[in-house]
CSV table of C-alpha atoms in Angstrom, one decimal:
chain,number,residue,atom,x,y,z
S,1,MET,CA,83.7,111.0,85.4
S,2,ILE,CA,80.4,109.4,84.9
S,3,GLU,CA,78.1,112.4,83.2
S,4,LEU,CA,75.4,113.0,86.5
S,5,SER,CA,73.7,116.3,87.2
S,6,ARG,CA,74.9,117.9,90.2
S,7,GLY,CA,72.3,116.9,92.3
S,8,ARG,CA,72.4,113.7,91.3
S,9,ARG,CA,75.8,113.2,92.2
S,10,LEU,CA,75.5,114.9,95.3
S,11,ALA,CA,72.4,112.4,96.3
S,12,ALA,CA,74.9,109.3,95.0
S,13,LEU,CA,77.3,110.3,97.6
S,14,ALA,CA,75.2,111.1,100.4
S,15,ALA,CA,73.9,107.4,99.7
S,16,LEU,CA,77.0,105.8,100.0
S,17,ALA,CA,78.1,107.8,103.3
S,18,LEU,CA,74.7,106.7,104.7
S,19,GLY,CA,76.4,102.7,104.6
S,20,GLY,CA,79.5,104.3,106.1
S,21,VAL,CA,77.5,105.8,108.7
S,22,ALA,CA,75.8,101.5,109.5
S,23,VAL,CA,79.1,100.4,109.4
S,24,GLY,CA,80.0,102.9,111.9
S,25,LEU,CA,77.4,102.0,114.5
S,26,THR,CA,77.4,98.4,113.7
S,27,GLU,CA,81.3,98.5,114.3
S,28,PHE,CA,81.7,101.6,117.6
S,29,VAL,CA,77.9,101.2,119.5
S,30,ALA,CA,79.6,98.5,121.3
S,31,MET,CA,82.2,100.3,122.4
S,32,GLY,CA,79.9,102.8,124.6
S,33,LEU,CA,77.8,99.8,125.7
S,34,LEU,CA,80.0,96.8,126.5
S,35,PRO,CA,79.2,97.7,130.5
S,36,ASP,CA,75.6,96.8,129.7
S,37,ILE,CA,76.9,93.9,127.2
S,38,ALA,CA,78.9,92.5,130.1
S,39,ARG,CA,75.9,92.4,132.9
S,40,GLY,CA,73.1,91.1,130.0
S,41,LEU,CA,75.5,88.1,128.5
S,42,LEU,CA,78.3,87.2,131.1
S,43,PRO,CA,75.9,88.2,134.4
S,44,HIS,CA,77.5,85.8,136.8
S,45,GLU,CA,81.2,86.9,135.7
S,46,TYR,CA,80.2,90.5,136.4
S,47,ALA,CA,78.3,89.9,139.1
S,48,GLN,CA,82.1,88.8,140.6
S,49,SER,CA,83.9,91.4,138.5
S,50,SER,CA,82.4,94.2,136.2
S,51,SER,CA,86.0,94.8,134.6
S,52,GLY,CA,87.1,91.1,134.6
S,53,ALA,CA,84.0,90.9,132.8
S,54,VAL,CA,83.7,94.5,130.5
S,55,ALA,CA,87.4,92.6,129.3
S,56,ARG,CA,85.7,89.7,128.5
S,57,ALA,CA,83.0,91.0,126.1
S,58,GLY,CA,85.6,93.4,124.7
S,59,TRP,CA,86.5,90.5,122.2
S,60,MET,CA,82.9,91.2,120.9
S,61,ILE,CA,85.0,93.9,118.8
S,62,THR,CA,87.8,91.5,118.4
S,63,ALA,CA,85.5,89.3,117.0
S,64,TYR,CA,83.9,92.0,114.0
S,65,ALA,CA,87.3,92.9,113.6
S,66,LEU,CA,88.4,89.8,112.8
S,67,GLY,CA,85.6,89.5,110.5
S,68,VAL,CA,87.0,92.1,109.0
S,69,VAL,CA,90.2,91.1,108.2
S,70,VAL,CA,88.7,87.6,107.3
S,71,GLY,CA,86.3,88.9,104.5
S,72,ALA,CA,87.8,92.5,103.2
S,73,PRO,CA,90.8,90.4,100.9
S,74,LEU,CA,88.3,87.1,100.3
S,75,ILE,CA,85.4,89.5,99.0
S,76,ALA,CA,87.3,91.6,96.9
S,77,ALA,CA,89.1,89.1,94.8
S,78,LEU,CA,85.7,86.9,94.6
S,79,SER,CA,84.2,90.0,93.2
S,80,ALA,CA,86.7,91.7,90.5
S,81,ARG,CA,84.4,91.2,87.6
S,82,LEU,CA,81.0,92.2,89.8
S,83,PRO,CA,79.8,95.9,88.7
S,84,ARG,CA,80.1,97.5,91.8
S,85,LYS,CA,76.8,99.2,92.4
S,86,LYS,CA,75.7,95.2,92.7
S,87,LEU,CA,78.6,94.2,94.9
S,88,VAL,CA,77.7,97.6,97.4
S,89,LEU,CA,73.8,96.3,97.5
S,90,GLY,CA,75.0,92.6,98.4
S,91,LEU,CA,77.2,93.8,101.0
S,92,LEU,CA,74.5,95.6,102.8
S,93,VAL,CA,72.2,92.7,102.5
S,94,LEU,CA,74.9,90.6,104.4
S,95,PHE,CA,75.4,93.8,106.6
S,96,ALA,CA,71.8,93.4,107.1
S,97,VAL,CA,71.7,89.9,108.0
S,98,GLY,CA,74.7,89.4,110.4
S,99,THR,CA,73.6,92.5,112.6
S,100,VAL,CA,70.2,91.0,113.1
S,101,ALA,CA,71.9,87.8,114.3
S,102,SER,CA,73.8,89.7,116.2
S,103,ALA,CA,70.8,91.3,118.3
S,104,ILE,CA,68.8,87.8,118.5
S,105,ALA,CA,71.8,85.5,119.6
S,106,PRO,CA,70.8,84.3,122.7
S,107,THR,CA,74.6,83.1,124.2
S,108,PHE,CA,77.9,84.9,124.3
S,109,ASP,CA,79.6,82.7,122.0
S,110,LEU,CA,76.7,82.9,119.7
S,111,VAL,CA,77.4,86.6,119.8
S,112,LEU,CA,80.5,86.4,119.0
S,113,LEU,CA,79.8,84.4,116.0
S,114,ALA,CA,77.3,86.4,114.5
S,115,ARG,CA,79.3,89.5,114.7
S,116,PHE,CA,82.6,87.9,112.7
S,117,ALA,CA,79.7,87.5,110.2
S,118,ALA,CA,78.1,90.7,110.9
S,119,ALA,CA,82.2,92.0,109.5
S,120,LEU,CA,82.4,89.7,106.6
S,121,PRO,CA,81.6,92.2,104.1
S,122,HIS,CA,83.0,95.9,106.1
S,123,GLY,CA,86.6,95.8,104.1
S,124,ALA,CA,84.8,95.3,100.8
S,125,TYR,CA,82.0,97.8,101.7
S,126,PHE,CA,84.1,100.7,102.0
S,127,GLY,CA,86.8,99.3,99.2
S,128,ALA,CA,83.7,99.5,96.3
S,129,ALA,CA,81.8,102.2,97.9
S,130,GLY,CA,84.8,104.5,98.0
S,131,LEU,CA,85.8,103.7,94.5
S,132,LEU,CA,82.5,104.5,93.7
S,133,ALA,CA,82.5,107.5,94.7
S,134,ALA,CA,86.2,108.4,93.5
S,135,THR,CA,84.7,107.7,90.0
S,136,LEU,CA,81.7,110.4,90.6
S,137,MET,CA,83.9,112.8,91.7
S,138,GLY,CA,86.5,112.4,88.8
S,139,PRO,CA,90.4,111.7,88.2
S,140,GLY,CA,92.6,113.2,90.9
S,141,ASN,CA,89.9,112.9,94.0
S,142,GLU,CA,90.9,109.4,95.3
S,143,ALA,CA,91.3,110.0,98.6
S,144,ARG,CA,88.5,112.8,98.7
S,145,GLY,CA,86.5,109.7,96.9
S,146,PHE,CA,87.3,107.3,100.1
S,147,ALA,CA,86.8,110.4,102.7
S,148,THR,CA,83.3,110.9,101.6
S,149,VAL,CA,82.5,108.0,102.4
S,150,LEU,CA,84.6,107.5,105.4
S,151,GLY,CA,82.9,110.6,105.7
S,152,GLY,CA,79.7,108.5,106.8
S,153,LEU,CA,81.0,106.6,109.2
S,154,THR,CA,82.4,109.6,111.4
S,155,VAL,CA,78.6,111.4,111.4
S,156,SER,CA,77.7,107.6,113.0
S,157,ASN,CA,80.5,108.9,115.6
S,158,LEU,CA,79.8,112.1,115.9
S,159,VAL,CA,76.2,112.2,116.3
S,160,GLY,CA,74.5,108.1,115.5
S,161,VAL,CA,76.5,106.6,117.8
S,162,PRO,CA,76.0,108.5,120.9
S,163,LEU,CA,72.3,108.4,120.6
S,164,ILE,CA,72.3,104.3,119.5
S,165,THR,CA,74.5,104.0,122.7
S,166,ARG,CA,71.4,105.8,124.9
S,167,LEU,CA,69.3,104.0,123.4
S,168,GLY,CA,70.9,100.5,124.2
S,169,GLN,CA,70.9,101.9,128.0
S,170,ALA,CA,67.5,102.4,128.3
S,171,ALA,CA,66.4,100.0,126.1
S,172,GLY,CA,69.2,97.0,125.6
S,173,TRP,CA,71.8,96.6,123.6
S,174,ARG,CA,69.7,94.1,121.9
S,175,VAL,CA,67.3,97.2,120.6
S,176,ALA,CA,70.4,98.8,119.8
S,177,TYR,CA,71.2,96.3,117.2
S,178,LEU,CA,68.4,95.8,116.1
S,179,VAL,CA,67.9,99.7,115.0
S,180,ILE,CA,71.3,99.4,113.3
S,181,ALA,CA,70.1,96.8,110.6
S,182,GLY,CA,67.4,98.8,110.1
S,183,PHE,CA,70.0,101.6,109.1
S,184,PHE,CA,71.5,99.0,106.5
S,185,LEU,CA,67.9,98.4,105.1
S,186,LEU,CA,67.2,102.3,104.5
S,187,THR,CA,71.4,102.5,102.6
S,188,LEU,CA,69.8,99.9,100.6
S,189,LEU,CA,67.0,101.7,99.2
S,190,ALA,CA,69.2,104.5,98.6
S,191,VAL,CA,71.7,103.4,96.9
S,192,LEU,CA,69.1,101.6,94.8
S,193,ALA,CA,66.5,104.7,93.7
S,194,VAL,CA,70.1,107.0,93.1
S,195,VAL,CA,73.2,105.3,92.6
S,196,PRO,CA,74.5,104.4,88.7
S,197,GLU,CA,75.6,101.3,87.7
S,198,VAL,CA,79.5,101.4,87.5
S,199,ALA,CA,81.2,98.3,85.5
S,200,ALA,CA,83.9,96.9,87.7
S,201,ALA,CA,87.5,97.7,86.3
S,202,VAL,CA,87.8,96.1,82.9
S,203,ASP,CA,90.9,94.1,83.7
S,204,GLY,CA,89.8,93.5,86.6
S,205,SER,CA,89.9,89.5,87.5
S,206,PRO,CA,90.5,87.5,91.0
S,207,ALA,CA,94.1,86.7,90.0
S,208,ALA,CA,94.8,90.5,89.5
S,209,GLU,CA,93.7,91.2,92.4
S,210,LEU,CA,95.5,88.9,94.8
S,211,ARG,CA,99.2,89.3,92.6
S,212,ALA,CA,98.7,92.4,94.7
S,213,LEU,CA,99.2,90.1,97.4
S,214,ARG,CA,102.6,89.3,96.6
S,215,THR,CA,104.0,92.7,96.8
S,216,SER,CA,106.3,93.3,99.4
S,217,GLN,CA,105.0,97.2,99.9
S,218,VAL,CA,101.1,96.3,100.0
S,219,TRP,CA,102.2,93.9,103.4
S,220,LEU,CA,104.3,96.7,104.5
S,221,VAL,CA,101.8,99.5,104.3
S,222,ALA,CA,99.0,97.3,105.8
S,223,ALA,CA,101.3,96.6,108.1
S,224,THR,CA,101.1,100.7,109.1
S,225,GLY,CA,97.8,100.8,109.1
S,226,ALA,CA,97.3,97.8,111.7
S,227,VAL,CA,99.9,98.7,114.4
S,228,GLY,CA,99.6,102.7,113.9
S,229,PHE,CA,96.4,102.6,114.1
S,230,ALA,CA,95.3,100.5,117.2
S,231,GLY,CA,97.0,103.6,118.8
S,232,PHE,CA,93.3,105.1,118.2
S,233,PHE,CA,91.8,101.4,119.2
S,234,ALA,CA,93.5,101.2,122.2
S,235,VAL,CA,92.0,104.1,123.5
S,236,ASN,CA,88.8,104.2,121.7
S,237,THR,CA,87.2,100.4,123.2
S,238,TYR,CA,87.6,101.5,126.8
S,239,ILE,CA,86.0,105.3,126.7
S,240,ALA,CA,82.9,104.0,128.4
S,241,PRO,CA,84.8,102.9,131.6
S,242,VAL,CA,87.2,105.5,131.6
S,243,THR,CA,84.2,108.0,131.2
S,244,THR,CA,82.6,106.3,134.8
S,245,ASP,CA,85.4,104.8,136.4
S,246,VAL,CA,88.4,107.3,136.0
S,247,THR,CA,86.4,110.4,135.4
S,248,GLY,CA,83.4,109.9,137.3
S,249,LEU,CA,81.0,111.0,135.3
S,250,SER,CA,77.7,109.4,135.0
S,251,ALA,CA,77.2,106.8,132.6
S,252,ALA,CA,74.5,108.7,131.1
S,253,MET,CA,77.9,110.7,129.8
S,254,VAL,CA,79.1,108.1,127.7
S,255,PRO,CA,77.6,109.2,124.7
S,256,TRP,CA,78.7,113.0,125.1
S,257,ALA,CA,82.3,111.8,125.5
S,258,LEU,CA,81.4,109.5,122.0
S,259,VAL,CA,80.2,112.9,120.8
S,260,ALA,CA,84.2,114.4,121.2
S,261,VAL,CA,85.5,111.4,119.5
S,262,GLY,CA,82.8,111.5,116.6
S,263,LEU,CA,83.4,115.5,116.3
S,264,GLY,CA,87.5,114.7,116.1
S,265,MET,CA,86.9,112.4,113.3
S,266,THR,CA,84.9,114.7,111.2
S,267,VAL,CA,87.5,116.9,111.6
S,268,GLY,CA,90.5,114.9,111.0
S,269,ASN,CA,88.8,112.6,108.0
S,270,ALA,CA,88.5,115.9,106.3
S,271,LEU,CA,91.5,117.6,106.7
S,272,GLY,CA,93.3,114.2,105.5
S,273,GLY,CA,91.2,113.4,102.5
S,274,TRP,CA,91.9,117.0,101.3
S,275,LEU,CA,96.0,117.1,102.1
S,276,ALA,CA,96.4,113.6,101.1
S,277,ASP,CA,95.8,114.1,97.2
S,278,ARG,CA,98.5,116.7,97.7
S,279,ASP,CA,101.4,115.0,99.6
S,280,LEU,CA,100.8,112.0,100.9
S,281,GLN,CA,104.5,111.0,103.0
S,282,ARG,CA,104.4,114.7,104.7
S,283,SER,CA,100.1,114.0,105.2
S,284,MET,CA,101.3,110.6,107.2
S,285,VAL,CA,104.2,111.0,108.5
S,286,ILE,CA,102.1,114.7,110.2
S,287,GLY,CA,99.2,112.4,111.2
S,288,PHE,CA,100.9,110.1,112.9
S,289,VAL,CA,103.0,112.4,115.2
S,290,ALA,CA,99.7,114.3,115.6
S,291,MET,CA,98.2,110.8,117.4
S,292,ILE,CA,101.3,110.0,119.4
S,293,VAL,CA,100.8,113.7,121.0
S,294,SER,CA,97.1,113.0,121.1
S,295,ILE,CA,97.0,110.0,122.8
S,296,ALA,CA,99.4,110.6,125.3
S,297,VAL,CA,97.8,113.7,126.3
S,298,PHE,CA,94.5,111.9,126.8
S,299,SER,CA,96.3,109.0,129.0
S,300,LEU,CA,97.6,112.1,130.5
S,301,VAL,CA,94.5,114.6,131.6
S,302,ALA,CA,91.3,112.1,130.7
S,303,SER,CA,90.7,111.9,134.8
S,304,THR,CA,89.3,115.2,134.6
S,305,ARG,CA,86.3,116.3,133.2
S,306,VAL,CA,87.8,118.9,130.5
S,307,GLY,CA,90.6,116.4,130.0
S,308,LEU,CA,88.4,114.2,128.8
S,309,PHE,CA,86.6,115.9,126.0
S,310,VAL,CA,89.6,117.3,124.8
S,311,GLY,CA,91.4,114.2,124.7
S,312,ALA,CA,88.7,112.3,123.4
S,313,PHE,CA,88.3,114.9,120.5
S,314,LEU,CA,92.3,115.2,119.9
S,315,VAL,CA,92.8,111.4,119.8
S,316,GLY,CA,89.6,111.3,117.4
S,317,ALA,CA,90.8,113.9,115.2
S,318,THR,CA,94.3,112.8,115.1
S,319,SER,CA,93.5,108.8,113.8
S,320,LEU,CA,90.6,109.8,111.4
S,321,TYR,CA,93.0,112.4,109.5
S,322,LEU,CA,94.9,109.4,108.6
S,323,GLY,CA,92.0,106.6,107.4
S,324,PRO,CA,92.1,108.1,104.0
S,325,VAL,CA,95.7,109.2,104.4
S,326,LEU,CA,96.3,105.1,104.4
S,327,GLN,CA,93.8,104.4,102.1
S,328,ALA,CA,95.4,106.2,99.6
S,329,ARG,CA,98.6,105.0,100.4
S,330,LEU,CA,97.5,101.1,99.7
S,331,ILE,CA,95.8,102.1,96.5
S,332,THR,CA,99.0,104.0,95.2
S,333,VAL,CA,101.0,100.7,95.6
S,334,ALA,CA,98.8,98.2,94.7
S,335,PRO,CA,98.2,99.4,90.9
S,336,GLY,CA,96.2,97.3,88.8
S,337,ALA,CA,94.7,95.6,92.1
S,338,GLN,CA,92.2,99.0,93.8
S,339,LEU,CA,89.5,97.0,95.1
S,340,MET,CA,92.0,94.8,97.0
S,341,GLY,CA,93.9,97.7,97.8
S,342,ALA,CA,91.3,99.9,99.3
S,343,ALA,CA,90.0,96.2,101.5
S,344,LEU,CA,92.9,96.2,102.8
S,345,ASN,CA,93.6,99.2,104.4
S,346,GLN,CA,89.9,97.8,106.5
S,347,SER,CA,91.5,94.9,107.1
S,348,ALA,CA,94.4,97.0,108.6
S,349,MET,CA,92.4,98.7,110.3
S,350,ASN,CA,90.8,96.1,112.1
S,351,ILE,CA,93.4,94.1,112.6
S,352,ALA,CA,94.0,97.4,114.0
S,353,ASN,CA,91.1,96.7,116.5
S,354,SER,CA,91.3,93.8,117.5
S,355,LEU,CA,95.3,94.0,118.6
S,356,GLY,CA,94.3,98.0,120.1
S,357,ALA,CA,90.9,95.7,121.8
S,358,ALA,CA,92.8,93.0,122.7
S,359,LEU,CA,96.1,94.7,124.6
S,360,GLY,CA,94.2,97.4,126.0
S,361,SER,CA,92.1,93.9,127.6
S,362,VAL,CA,95.4,92.4,128.9
S,363,ALA,CA,96.9,95.7,130.5
S,364,ILE,CA,93.3,96.7,132.6
S,365,ALA,CA,93.0,92.3,133.4
S,366,ALA,CA,96.4,93.2,135.0
S,367,GLY,CA,94.7,95.4,137.2
S,368,LEU,CA,96.9,98.4,135.6
S,369,GLY,CA,93.6,100.7,135.0
S,370,TYR,CA,91.6,101.7,132.5
S,371,LEU,CA,94.0,104.4,131.3
S,372,ALA,CA,97.2,101.9,130.8
S,373,PRO,CA,95.7,100.7,127.3
S,374,ALA,CA,96.0,104.8,126.3
S,375,ARG,CA,100.1,104.5,127.3
S,376,VAL,CA,99.6,100.8,125.3
S,377,GLY,CA,98.1,103.1,122.3
S,378,VAL,CA,101.2,105.6,122.7
S,379,VAL,CA,103.4,102.6,121.8
S,380,LEU,CA,101.8,101.3,118.7
S,381,ALA,CA,101.2,104.9,116.9
S,382,VAL,CA,105.2,105.2,117.3
S,383,VAL,CA,105.7,101.8,116.0
S,384,GLY,CA,103.2,102.7,113.1
S,385,LEU,CA,105.0,106.3,112.2
S,386,ILE,CA,108.9,103.7,111.9
S,387,LEU,CA,106.6,101.4,109.5
S,388,GLY,CA,105.0,104.4,107.6
S,389,LEU,CA,108.6,106.2,107.3
S,390,VAL,CA,110.3,102.4,106.5
S,391,SER,CA,107.6,102.3,103.8
S,392,PHE,CA,108.5,105.1,101.7
S,393,ALA,CA,112.1,104.6,102.1
S,394,VAL,CA,111.7,101.1,100.3
S,395,GLY,CA,109.7,103.0,97.9
S,396,ARG,CA,112.2,104.9,96.6
S,397,ARG,CA,114.9,102.7,96.3
S,398,LEU,CA,112.6,100.2,94.3
S,399,ARG,CA,111.8,103.4,92.1
S,400,GLU,CA,115.5,104.1,91.5
S,401,ARG,CA,116.0,100.4,90.9
S,402,VAL,CA,113.0,100.3,88.2
S,403,PRO,CA,111.4,103.4,87.1
S,404,ALA,CA,107.9,103.8,87.5
S,405,THR,CA,107.4,100.9,90.4
S,406,VAL,CA,106.0,101.7,93.8
């Protein structure tokens, strides 16, 4: 634990969490602006079929998710010996450049490419910033450290995403992304000012980080997050058309639906970070069961005004509850490669993002309606629970064969 005054420590944690706010904005704002993006980038398709154009615009979310999947392990391996603060600063620069490119790219294909590039530093940021926060908080607070950075993401969904969504609806989605780039620059200045220097792990190296990829448990836990968490994204990706076309509310109510999701995420993240440091297995089981129930409830009641907002809150809460839980689990099964373990969790989350958005798009394009992705999400969450239980069972068997082996 680094010796800092209480005020300096809180300021440093706040700066790292501010980065989580900016990342949440660049990742999630597209979900509330999909109809606007579709009208702007795909006008001819939108005129022929609004749902078809919205479904195609959903590939922006998939492109971002794929960028995270590629960038997280690659940057984690290459930056193993880089001091954590310098790594975080470099990643913030990449975020800002990619987000500006997303705002100014003239065609749909170029926007897809820009979203992919903007996502490359995503996983490494949460990994490096989360490890920094855990170091600042001291031993035994790993999950709470990551929950602190993820807390910025939940605040983003609670306040930032609805506000930027409303701005995008009024001034254009490109303006929204330029404002988000400004948040990354603000975070960079805050990190420069208040976050202390923290050296990389003494035994850190690209080889050590890559060795984590040889562990079957790492892949099993990553698959748990990738499939199980896709249930959340199957719902959240299409929250805008559910609000307007299913519940029958105006577009002005979309930001308020996002507030409900964000409020749930804030509550769930805090609770998950606290419980994961106490009983990891129980926390994961509780989280997946709650997610399954909440998504099922959403699919049944989102056609009503009250049902939409209550269901959105429950889906957000149960899903982000699992964020720090899965993060802590991956670090546990990747000893000696904490940055890789932390980054891989973000890869898994964004495979989930890609999978949920893509399967939801297929269901909508098949004419099953905007609530069909939620029914798909229930199945995905069930599979995630099964994979999580298998992971712990495999871990117990490995410990029985070789003491002290995860």
